[in-house]
Amino acid sequence: VAVNPDGSVDASFATGTGFDATVTWIEGARDGSTDIYAVGDFANYDGLGQVRLIKLRADGSRDASLAVGAGADNALLTLALAEDGSGDIYIGGAQANYDGNPVSFLNRVNADGSFDTSYATDGCDNTVNSIIPISDGSNDIYTGGGFATCRGGGTLAGLGRFDPNSQVDTGFANAGFDGLVNQVRPHPGGDGDVLVTGGFTMYGATTTTGFDS
């Protein structure tokens, strides 16, 4: 649903019968439109088949140009749009397969919804709950979740940084969390820091209760 600034429902955003299951994350398009992307555990939108990843126009109708085929085989928890202007989409969650292609909780999708074969599929060893692109010109991404390792890149313990070729950025010295990371967000100060929330009590040897930067 879209809600006006005064709290009323925005009737111009018409979803019809809507989704048949949970939506977990939404993200605005970066192409100058007011379109949005959504992921979750749904298989249908307004009576139309669309598995776990969808693009909606400003009026709430489905944009069929994002064709996901069989889509993800399990719930998606997060998405992020690539910073390189390609329109590609990073998706994370509990997926082990995307449109017939084996993946491991993290993969990249082309702008048209097809599987991006250039992005390595050995991913992470457990769920990815959050993805954010890094606006420093590197086109890297941060990921947060329940994983211990990703792409064999040593112990990441819930937080990792990846370059556009899906390689773990070993220059990011993550001390590791002792519990689940739910969300990673850029610090509003623009200093390159990231804010991390979750069910942890320690980051490395530092005591912190569910929130850290």
Coordinates of C-alpha atoms in Angstrom, one line a residue:
V1 CA 0.0 0.0 0.0
A2 CA 1.1 3.6 -0.6
V3 CA 0.2 6.1 2.2
N4 CA 0.0 9.9 1.7
P5 CA 1.8 12.3 4.0
D6 CA -1.4 12.8 6.0
G7 CA -1.8 9.1 6.6
S8 CA -4.5 8.4 4.1
V9 CA -4.3 5.7 1.5
D10 CA -2.9 6.9 -1.9
A11 CA -5.6 5.6 -4.3
S12 CA -3.4 6.2 -7.3
F13 CA -1.3 3.2 -6.3
A14 CA -3.7 0.4 -7.0
T15 CA -2.5 -3.1 -6.2
G16 CA -5.7 -5.0 -7.0
T17 CA -5.7 -8.3 -5.1
G18 CA -2.1 -7.7 -4.1
F19 CA 0.4 -10.3 -3.0
D20 CA -0.4 -13.9 -1.9
A21 CA 2.3 -14.0 0.7
T22 CA 4.8 -11.8 2.7
V23 CA 6.7 -8.9 1.2
T24 CA 10.0 -8.5 3.1
W25 CA 11.8 -5.6 1.3
I26 CA 11.1 -2.8 -1.1
E27 CA 13.5 -0.5 -3.0
G28 CA 12.9 2.5 -5.2
A29 CA 14.2 2.4 -8.8
R30 CA 17.1 4.5 -9.7
D31 CA 16.2 5.3 -13.3
G32 CA 14.3 8.6 -12.6
S33 CA 11.0 6.8 -12.4
T34 CA 8.9 6.2 -9.3
D35 CA 8.8 2.4 -9.9
I36 CA 9.6 0.1 -7.0
Y37 CA 11.1 -3.3 -6.6
A38 CA 9.9 -5.8 -4.0
V39 CA 11.0 -9.2 -2.7
G40 CA 9.5 -11.7 -0.3
D41 CA 7.9 -15.2 -0.3
F42 CA 5.1 -14.5 -2.7
A43 CA 4.3 -16.4 -6.0
N44 CA 1.5 -14.1 -7.3
Y45 CA 0.7 -10.4 -7.6
D46 CA -2.9 -9.3 -8.4
G47 CA -3.6 -12.7 -9.9
L48 CA -0.4 -12.8 -12.0
G49 CA 2.4 -15.3 -11.4
Q50 CA 5.6 -13.5 -10.2
V51 CA 7.9 -15.5 -7.9
R52 CA 9.5 -13.6 -5.0
L53 CA 10.9 -10.7 -7.1
I54 CA 8.8 -8.0 -8.8
K55 CA 8.9 -4.5 -10.3
L56 CA 5.9 -2.3 -9.9
R57 CA 5.0 0.8 -11.8
A58 CA 4.1 4.1 -10.1
D59 CA 0.4 3.2 -10.4
G60 CA 0.8 -0.2 -8.7
S61 CA 0.6 -2.4 -11.9
R62 CA 3.2 -5.1 -12.5
D63 CA 6.1 -4.2 -14.9
A64 CA 6.3 -7.4 -17.0
S65 CA 9.7 -6.4 -18.3
L66 CA 11.2 -7.9 -15.1
A67 CA 10.7 -11.6 -16.1
V68 CA 12.0 -13.9 -13.3
G69 CA 10.9 -17.2 -14.8
A70 CA 10.8 -19.8 -12.0
G71 CA 12.4 -17.2 -9.7
A72 CA 14.0 -18.0 -6.3
D73 CA 13.1 -21.3 -4.7
N74 CA 12.8 -19.9 -1.2
A75 CA 12.1 -16.7 0.5
L76 CA 14.0 -13.6 -0.5
L77 CA 14.7 -11.2 2.4
T78 CA 16.5 -8.3 0.8
L79 CA 17.5 -6.6 -2.5
A80 CA 19.7 -3.8 -3.6
L81 CA 20.2 -2.2 -7.0
A82 CA 23.7 -2.1 -8.5
E83 CA 25.5 1.2 -8.4
D84 CA 27.0 0.8 -11.8
G85 CA 24.0 2.0 -13.7
S86 CA 23.3 -1.5 -15.2
G87 CA 20.0 -1.9 -13.6
D88 CA 21.2 -5.2 -12.2
I89 CA 19.7 -6.4 -8.9
Y90 CA 21.4 -8.1 -5.9
I91 CA 19.0 -10.5 -4.0
G92 CA 19.6 -12.2 -0.7
G93 CA 17.7 -14.6 1.4
A94 CA 17.2 -18.3 1.9
Q95 CA 17.4 -19.2 -1.8
A96 CA 19.4 -22.2 -3.1
N97 CA 18.2 -21.8 -6.7
Y98 CA 17.2 -19.0 -9.1
D99 CA 15.3 -19.9 -12.2
G100 CA 17.0 -23.3 -12.4
N101 CA 20.4 -22.0 -11.5
P102 CA 22.1 -23.2 -8.2
V103 CA 23.0 -20.3 -5.9
S104 CA 23.9 -19.9 -2.2
F105 CA 21.8 -17.3 -0.4
L106 CA 23.1 -14.4 -2.6
N107 CA 23.0 -13.8 -6.4
R108 CA 22.7 -11.1 -9.0
V109 CA 19.9 -10.7 -11.5
N110 CA 20.1 -8.8 -14.8
A111 CA 17.8 -5.8 -15.3
D112 CA 15.4 -7.9 -17.2
G113 CA 15.1 -10.5 -14.4
S114 CA 17.3 -13.1 -16.0
F115 CA 20.0 -14.8 -14.0
D116 CA 23.4 -13.1 -14.2
T117 CA 25.8 -15.9 -15.1
S118 CA 28.8 -13.6 -14.6
Y119 CA 28.3 -13.4 -10.9
A120 CA 29.7 -16.3 -8.9
T121 CA 27.1 -18.5 -7.3
D122 CA 28.9 -20.1 -4.4
G123 CA 27.7 -17.2 -2.2
C124 CA 27.4 -17.7 1.5
D125 CA 26.8 -20.6 3.9
N126 CA 23.6 -19.2 5.5
T127 CA 20.9 -16.6 5.0
V128 CA 21.6 -13.1 3.7
N129 CA 19.3 -10.6 5.4
S130 CA 20.6 -7.3 4.1
I131 CA 22.5 -5.9 1.2
I132 CA 23.6 -2.3 0.6
P133 CA 25.6 -0.9 -2.3
I134 CA 28.6 1.3 -1.4
S135 CA 28.5 4.8 -2.9
D136 CA 32.3 5.3 -3.1
G137 CA 32.8 4.5 -6.8
S138 CA 33.9 0.9 -6.1
N139 CA 30.5 -0.7 -6.9
D140 CA 31.1 -3.0 -3.9
I141 CA 28.3 -4.2 -1.6
Y142 CA 28.0 -5.0 2.0
T143 CA 26.0 -8.0 3.1
G144 CA 24.7 -8.9 6.6
G145 CA 23.0 -12.1 7.7
G146 CA 23.3 -15.4 9.5
F147 CA 26.4 -16.6 7.6
A148 CA 29.8 -17.5 8.9
T149 CA 31.6 -17.5 5.6
C150 CA 31.1 -16.4 2.0
R151 CA 32.9 -17.6 -1.1
G152 CA 35.5 -19.2 1.1
G153 CA 36.7 -15.8 2.3
G154 CA 37.6 -16.7 5.8
T155 CA 35.4 -16.0 8.8
L156 CA 33.0 -13.2 8.1
A157 CA 30.5 -13.9 11.0
G158 CA 27.5 -12.0 9.7
L159 CA 29.1 -9.1 7.8
G160 CA 30.9 -9.1 4.5
R161 CA 32.0 -6.8 1.7
F162 CA 32.1 -7.9 -1.9
D163 CA 33.5 -6.4 -5.1
P164 CA 31.4 -6.3 -8.4
N165 CA 32.9 -9.7 -9.4
S166 CA 31.6 -11.3 -6.2
Q167 CA 35.0 -11.6 -4.6
V168 CA 35.2 -11.1 -0.9
D169 CA 37.0 -7.8 -0.1
T170 CA 39.8 -9.0 2.1
G171 CA 40.8 -5.4 2.9
F172 CA 37.6 -5.2 5.0
A173 CA 38.8 -6.5 8.3
N174 CA 35.6 -7.7 9.9
A175 CA 36.0 -8.6 13.6
G176 CA 32.8 -10.7 13.4
F177 CA 29.5 -10.8 15.3
D178 CA 28.4 -13.4 17.8
G179 CA 24.8 -13.4 16.6
L180 CA 22.5 -12.8 13.7
V181 CA 22.9 -9.5 11.7
N182 CA 19.5 -8.3 10.5
Q183 CA 20.3 -5.1 8.8
V184 CA 23.2 -3.1 7.4
R185 CA 22.8 0.6 6.5
P186 CA 25.1 3.4 5.4
H187 CA 25.9 5.9 8.2
P188 CA 24.0 9.1 7.4
G189 CA 27.1 11.1 8.0
G190 CA 28.6 9.9 4.7
D191 CA 31.9 9.0 6.3
G192 CA 31.9 5.4 4.9
D193 CA 30.8 3.8 8.2
V194 CA 28.0 1.3 8.2
L195 CA 25.4 0.8 10.9
V196 CA 24.6 -2.8 11.8
T197 CA 21.6 -4.1 13.8
G198 CA 20.7 -7.7 14.9
G199 CA 20.7 -10.2 17.7
F200 CA 24.3 -10.0 18.7
T201 CA 26.0 -8.9 21.9
M202 CA 29.7 -8.8 20.7
Y203 CA 31.6 -7.5 17.7
G204 CA 35.0 -9.1 18.0
A205 CA 36.0 -8.4 21.5
T206 CA 33.8 -5.3 21.8
T207 CA 30.5 -5.6 23.8
T208 CA 27.6 -4.2 21.9
T209 CA 23.9 -5.1 22.2
G210 CA 22.1 -5.4 18.9
F211 CA 23.4 -2.1 17.4
D212 CA 26.9 -1.2 16.2
S213 CA 28.7 1.0 13.7

